[in-house]
């Protein structure tokens, strides 16, 4: 009798351990992959790790920054570009190494300095016949150009990158840009300074804009470098970021990590990289955080 009782107790214990083991396996199998970029604000009991950036982002950040996509569908969002733009003809101190097509060209001092720094290096190799034919344009100026040139050449008012204050048309005093040494040098080197040829000849089906070898857009590093390396138009690059979620780019001695986050309301972003950073919207559905690693 005792043997039967002992056997029964043993079987019961085996059953208990089996159920516990099975439950543990089932629970383990149901665990979801960890969300690397949670958007919830951490509780005091669960502070963010020391190797993580916490960034408060408002919903309208989607429409601010250097990486805004503007085209015939996406309009230029409200911005301060006109307030920041100055008449370069009246500011001789800003005109370093380039001429102006006329006395109405406007551009922000910051963008002018970025351009001047770039062409200074070109001058060191004997390429120094640059001019700016157009910088910032407001809707009224864009409408006048649109009415004069038509939709095949000019963007509809409210849909021109020039109204962002991040684009400029660059010319040469000795030849058309497609043939000029200035155009060829910029095509090969502008990415090193954060600029891109916005409408390349072989990307017209992507941009839906004819080739404009004179139109340059500032996006900043490392974005211009990644586009150059992977032969991407701006539209393709933004989609690339959305698909990849994060990329690492090494430019010279600097290492950048770039993250895409969808944003539809005020939120807190937790970025798993430490360093100085910039946040830009894409003008559609999210923001791009660019971290220069410490």
PDB file of N, CA and C in Angstrom, residues 22-77:
ATOM      1  N   UNK A  22       6.193  23.592 -18.893  1.00  0.00           N
ATOM      2  CA  UNK A  22       5.444  23.907 -20.104  1.00  0.00           C
ATOM      3  C   UNK A  22       4.998  25.356 -20.098  1.00  0.00           C
ATOM      4  N   UNK A  23       4.533  25.861 -18.943  1.00  0.00           N
ATOM      5  CA  UNK A  23       4.094  27.247 -18.842  1.00  0.00           C
ATOM      6  C   UNK A  23       5.252  28.193 -19.110  1.00  0.00           C
ATOM      7  N   UNK A  24       6.425  27.842 -18.569  1.00  0.00           N
ATOM      8  CA  UNK A  24       7.592  28.692 -18.781  1.00  0.00           C
ATOM      9  C   UNK A  24       7.953  28.749 -20.255  1.00  0.00           C
ATOM     10  N   UNK A  25       7.900  27.623 -20.954  1.00  0.00           N
ATOM     11  CA  UNK A  25       8.203  27.596 -22.382  1.00  0.00           C
ATOM     12  C   UNK A  25       7.195  28.429 -23.159  1.00  0.00           C
ATOM     13  N   UNK A  26       5.912  28.289 -22.815  1.00  0.00           N
ATOM     14  CA  UNK A  26       4.880  29.052 -23.512  1.00  0.00           C
ATOM     15  C   UNK A  26       5.066  30.548 -23.308  1.00  0.00           C
ATOM     16  N   UNK A  27       5.382  30.947 -22.069  1.00  0.00           N
ATOM     17  CA  UNK A  27       5.588  32.362 -21.791  1.00  0.00           C
ATOM     18  C   UNK A  27       6.788  32.893 -22.555  1.00  0.00           C
ATOM     19  N   UNK A  28       7.846  32.095 -22.583  1.00  0.00           N
ATOM     20  CA  UNK A  28       9.037  32.523 -23.301  1.00  0.00           C
ATOM     21  C   UNK A  28       8.740  32.685 -24.785  1.00  0.00           C
ATOM     22  N   UNK A  29       7.950  31.778 -25.311  1.00  0.00           N
ATOM     23  CA  UNK A  29       7.618  31.844 -26.725  1.00  0.00           C
ATOM     24  C   UNK A  29       6.724  33.010 -27.080  1.00  0.00           C
ATOM     25  N   UNK A  30       6.028  33.583 -26.096  1.00  0.00           N
ATOM     26  CA  UNK A  30       5.109  34.679 -26.385  1.00  0.00           C
ATOM     27  C   UNK A  30       5.743  36.055 -26.200  1.00  0.00           C
ATOM     28  N   UNK A  31       6.989  36.102 -25.735  1.00  0.00           N
ATOM     29  CA  UNK A  31       7.655  37.387 -25.535  1.00  0.00           C
ATOM     30  C   UNK A  31       7.905  38.043 -26.886  1.00  0.00           C
ATOM     31  N   UNK A  32       7.512  39.330 -27.002  1.00  0.00           N
ATOM     32  CA  UNK A  32       7.700  40.071 -28.245  1.00  0.00           C
ATOM     33  C   UNK A  32       9.083  40.704 -28.272  1.00  0.00           C
ATOM     34  N   UNK A  33       9.638  40.943 -29.466  1.00  0.00           N
ATOM     35  CA  UNK A  33      10.938  41.624 -29.546  1.00  0.00           C
ATOM     36  C   UNK A  33      10.875  42.963 -28.833  1.00  0.00           C
ATOM     37  N   UNK A  34      11.934  43.295 -28.140  1.00  0.00           N
ATOM     38  CA  UNK A  34      11.973  44.546 -27.384  1.00  0.00           C
ATOM     39  C   UNK A  34      11.905  45.733 -28.327  1.00  0.00           C
ATOM     40  N   UNK A  35      11.099  46.721 -27.970  1.00  0.00           N
ATOM     41  CA  UNK A  35      11.015  47.955 -28.745  1.00  0.00           C
ATOM     42  C   UNK A  35      12.237  48.804 -28.432  1.00  0.00           C
ATOM     43  N   UNK A  36      13.133  48.944 -29.395  1.00  0.00           N
ATOM     44  CA  UNK A  36      14.384  49.664 -29.151  1.00  0.00           C
ATOM     45  C   UNK A  36      14.156  51.154 -28.960  1.00  0.00           C
ATOM     46  N   UNK A  37      13.088  51.680 -29.542  1.00  0.00           N
ATOM     47  CA  UNK A  37      12.868  53.114 -29.491  1.00  0.00           C
ATOM     48  C   UNK A  37      11.495  53.423 -28.909  1.00  0.00           C
ATOM     49  N   UNK A  38      11.250  53.112 -27.619  1.00  0.00           N
ATOM     50  CA  UNK A  38       9.940  53.381 -27.039  1.00  0.00           C
ATOM     51  C   UNK A  38       9.667  54.871 -26.995  1.00  0.00           C
ATOM     52  N   UNK A  39       8.390  55.234 -27.073  1.00  0.00           N
ATOM     53  CA  UNK A  39       8.027  56.645 -27.041  1.00  0.00           C
ATOM     54  C   UNK A  39       7.366  57.032 -25.727  1.00  0.00           C
ATOM     55  N   UNK A  40       7.139  56.066 -24.826  1.00  0.00           N
ATOM     56  CA  UNK A  40       6.517  56.400 -23.560  1.00  0.00           C
ATOM     57  C   UNK A  40       7.518  57.082 -22.640  1.00  0.00           C
ATOM     58  N   UNK A  41       7.019  58.013 -21.837  1.00  0.00           N
ATOM     59  CA  UNK A  41       7.874  58.674 -20.861  1.00  0.00           C
ATOM     60  C   UNK A  41       8.188  57.704 -19.732  1.00  0.00           C
ATOM     61  N   UNK A  42       9.463  57.492 -19.378  1.00  0.00           N
ATOM     62  CA  UNK A  42       9.803  56.533 -18.333  1.00  0.00           C
ATOM     63  C   UNK A  42       9.303  56.994 -16.969  1.00  0.00           C
ATOM     64  N   UNK A  43       8.949  56.045 -16.118  1.00  0.00           N
ATOM     65  CA  UNK A  43       8.517  56.363 -14.765  1.00  0.00           C
ATOM     66  C   UNK A  43       9.739  56.591 -13.897  1.00  0.00           C
ATOM     67  N   UNK A  44       9.575  57.261 -12.737  1.00  0.00           N
ATOM     68  CA  UNK A  44      10.725  57.493 -11.856  1.00  0.00           C
ATOM     69  C   UNK A  44      11.419  56.201 -11.455  1.00  0.00           C
ATOM     70  N   UNK A  45      10.648  55.102 -11.385  1.00  0.00           N
ATOM     71  CA  UNK A  45      11.249  53.830 -11.007  1.00  0.00           C
ATOM     72  C   UNK A  45      12.022  53.202 -12.150  1.00  0.00           C
ATOM     73  N   UNK A  46      11.834  53.754 -13.377  1.00  0.00           N
ATOM     74  CA  UNK A  46      12.478  53.163 -14.546  1.00  0.00           C
ATOM     75  C   UNK A  46      13.100  54.270 -15.391  1.00  0.00           C
ATOM     76  N   UNK A  47      14.084  54.961 -14.822  1.00  0.00           N
ATOM     77  CA  UNK A  47      14.734  56.065 -15.512  1.00  0.00           C
ATOM     78  C   UNK A  47      15.455  55.564 -16.754  1.00  0.00           C
ATOM     79  N   UNK A  48      15.588  56.427 -17.788  1.00  0.00           N
ATOM     80  CA  UNK A  48      16.293  56.009 -18.999  1.00  0.00           C
ATOM     81  C   UNK A  48      17.754  55.716 -18.699  1.00  0.00           C
ATOM     82  N   UNK A  49      18.351  54.784 -19.409  1.00  0.00           N
ATOM     83  CA  UNK A  49      19.764  54.465 -19.180  1.00  0.00           C
ATOM     84  C   UNK A  49      20.656  55.644 -19.530  1.00  0.00           C
ATOM     85  N   UNK A  50      21.882  55.618 -18.997  1.00  0.00           N
ATOM     86  CA  UNK A  50      22.801  56.735 -19.195  1.00  0.00           C
ATOM     87  C   UNK A  50      23.241  56.882 -20.644  1.00  0.00           C
ATOM     88  N   UNK A  51      23.142  55.814 -21.425  1.00  0.00           N
ATOM     89  CA  UNK A  51      23.574  55.878 -22.822  1.00  0.00           C
ATOM     90  C   UNK A  51      22.401  56.148 -23.759  1.00  0.00           C
ATOM     91  N   UNK A  52      21.411  56.880 -23.281  1.00  0.00           N
ATOM     92  CA  UNK A  52      20.215  57.159 -24.071  1.00  0.00           C
ATOM     93  C   UNK A  52      19.868  58.641 -24.000  1.00  0.00           C
ATOM     94  N   UNK A  53      19.504  59.214 -25.152  1.00  0.00           N
ATOM     95  CA  UNK A  53      19.015  60.587 -25.203  1.00  0.00           C
ATOM     96  C   UNK A  53      17.504  60.593 -25.045  1.00  0.00           C
ATOM     97  N   UNK A  54      16.999  61.515 -24.252  1.00  0.00           N
ATOM     98  CA  UNK A  54      15.558  61.707 -24.118  1.00  0.00           C
ATOM     99  C   UNK A  54      15.215  63.053 -24.740  1.00  0.00           C
ATOM    100  N   UNK A  55      14.394  63.040 -25.777  1.00  0.00           N
ATOM    101  CA  UNK A  55      14.102  64.253 -26.543  1.00  0.00           C
ATOM    102  C   UNK A  55      12.595  64.483 -26.581  1.00  0.00           C
ATOM    103  N   UNK A  56      12.182  65.653 -26.108  1.00  0.00           N
ATOM    104  CA  UNK A  56      10.774  66.029 -26.182  1.00  0.00           C
ATOM    105  C   UNK A  56      10.497  66.624 -27.564  1.00  0.00           C
ATOM    106  N   UNK A  57       9.507  66.083 -28.242  1.00  0.00           N
ATOM    107  CA  UNK A  57       9.193  66.530 -29.599  1.00  0.00           C
ATOM    108  C   UNK A  57       7.714  66.900 -29.685  1.00  0.00           C
ATOM    109  N   UNK A  58       7.448  68.088 -30.215  1.00  0.00           N
ATOM    110  CA  UNK A  58       6.068  68.498 -30.447  1.00  0.00           C
ATOM    111  C   UNK A  58       5.635  68.081 -31.846  1.00  0.00           C
ATOM    112  N   UNK A  59       4.339  67.947 -32.033  1.00  0.00           N
ATOM    113  CA  UNK A  59       3.813  67.424 -33.294  1.00  0.00           C
ATOM    114  C   UNK A  59       4.232  68.266 -34.494  1.00  0.00           C
ATOM    115  N   UNK A  60       4.342  69.592 -34.310  1.00  0.00           N
ATOM    116  CA  UNK A  60       4.670  70.445 -35.454  1.00  0.00           C
ATOM    117  C   UNK A  60       6.140  70.377 -35.855  1.00  0.00           C
ATOM    118  N   UNK A  61       6.953  69.620 -35.102  1.00  0.00           N
ATOM    119  CA  UNK A  61       8.350  69.432 -35.508  1.00  0.00           C
ATOM    120  C   UNK A  61       8.431  68.687 -36.839  1.00  0.00           C
ATOM    121  N   UNK A  62       7.384  67.964 -37.186  1.00  0.00           N
ATOM    122  CA  UNK A  62       7.327  67.268 -38.474  1.00  0.00           C
ATOM    123  C   UNK A  62       7.510  68.255 -39.623  1.00  0.00           C
ATOM    124  N   UNK A  63       7.161  69.513 -39.395  1.00  0.00           N
ATOM    125  CA  UNK A  63       7.216  70.532 -40.447  1.00  0.00           C
ATOM    126  C   UNK A  63       8.321  71.553 -40.229  1.00  0.00           C
ATOM    127  N   UNK A  64       9.359  71.167 -39.483  1.00  0.00           N
ATOM    128  CA  UNK A  64      10.486  72.064 -39.225  1.00  0.00           C
ATOM    129  C   UNK A  64      11.799  71.327 -39.452  1.00  0.00           C
ATOM    130  N   UNK A  65      12.811  72.057 -39.937  1.00  0.00           N
ATOM    131  CA  UNK A  65      14.140  71.469 -40.043  1.00  0.00           C
ATOM    132  C   UNK A  65      14.724  71.507 -41.439  1.00  0.00           C
ATOM    133  N   UNK A  66      15.916  70.924 -41.569  1.00  0.00           N
ATOM    134  CA  UNK A  66      16.659  70.950 -42.832  1.00  0.00           C
ATOM    135  C   UNK A  66      16.302  69.821 -43.788  1.00  0.00           C
ATOM    136  N   UNK A  67      15.471  68.877 -43.338  1.00  0.00           N
ATOM    137  CA  UNK A  67      15.185  67.699 -44.162  1.00  0.00           C
ATOM    138  C   UNK A  67      13.730  67.648 -44.619  1.00  0.00           C
ATOM    139  N   UNK A  68      13.118  68.803 -44.775  1.00  0.00           N
ATOM    140  CA  UNK A  68      11.725  68.854 -45.219  1.00  0.00           C
ATOM    141  C   UNK A  68      11.632  68.587 -46.716  1.00  0.00           C
ATOM    142  N   UNK A  69      10.746  67.678 -47.073  1.00  0.00           N
ATOM    143  CA  UNK A  69      10.491  67.392 -48.483  1.00  0.00           C
ATOM    144  C   UNK A  69       9.410  68.339 -48.990  1.00  0.00           C
ATOM    145  N   UNK A  70       9.723  69.040 -50.067  1.00  0.00           N
ATOM    146  CA  UNK A  70       8.769  69.951 -50.700  1.00  0.00           C
ATOM    147  C   UNK A  70       8.698  69.603 -52.177  1.00  0.00           C
ATOM    148  N   UNK A  71       7.492  69.443 -52.689  1.00  0.00           N
ATOM    149  CA  UNK A  71       7.309  69.144 -54.108  1.00  0.00           C
ATOM    150  C   UNK A  71       5.935  69.630 -54.548  1.00  0.00           C
ATOM    151  N   UNK A  72       5.460  69.160 -55.695  1.00  0.00           N
ATOM    152  CA  UNK A  72       4.181  69.647 -56.201  1.00  0.00           C
ATOM    153  C   UNK A  72       3.006  69.220 -55.331  1.00  0.00           C
ATOM    154  N   UNK A  73       3.217  68.214 -54.473  1.00  0.00           N
ATOM    155  CA  UNK A  73       2.165  67.744 -53.568  1.00  0.00           C
ATOM    156  C   UNK A  73       2.338  68.325 -52.171  1.00  0.00           C
ATOM    157  N   UNK A  74       3.562  68.305 -51.670  1.00  0.00           N
ATOM    158  CA  UNK A  74       3.846  68.773 -50.314  1.00  0.00           C
ATOM    159  C   UNK A  74       4.236  70.249 -50.335  1.00  0.00           C
ATOM    160  N   UNK A  75       3.448  71.062 -49.657  1.00  0.00           N
ATOM    161  CA  UNK A  75       3.673  72.506 -49.660  1.00  0.00           C
ATOM    162  C   UNK A  75       4.728  72.911 -48.636  1.00  0.00           C
ATOM    163  N   UNK A  76       5.255  74.097 -48.826  1.00  0.00           N
ATOM    164  CA  UNK A  76       6.192  74.678 -47.867  1.00  0.00           C
ATOM    165  C   UNK A  76       5.419  75.034 -46.598  1.00  0.00           C
ATOM    166  N   UNK A  77       5.819  74.511 -45.442  1.00  0.00           N
ATOM    167  CA  UNK A  77       5.122  74.860 -44.204  1.00  0.00           C
ATOM    168  C   UNK A  77       5.513  76.255 -43.734  1.00  0.00           C
TER     169      UNK A  77
END
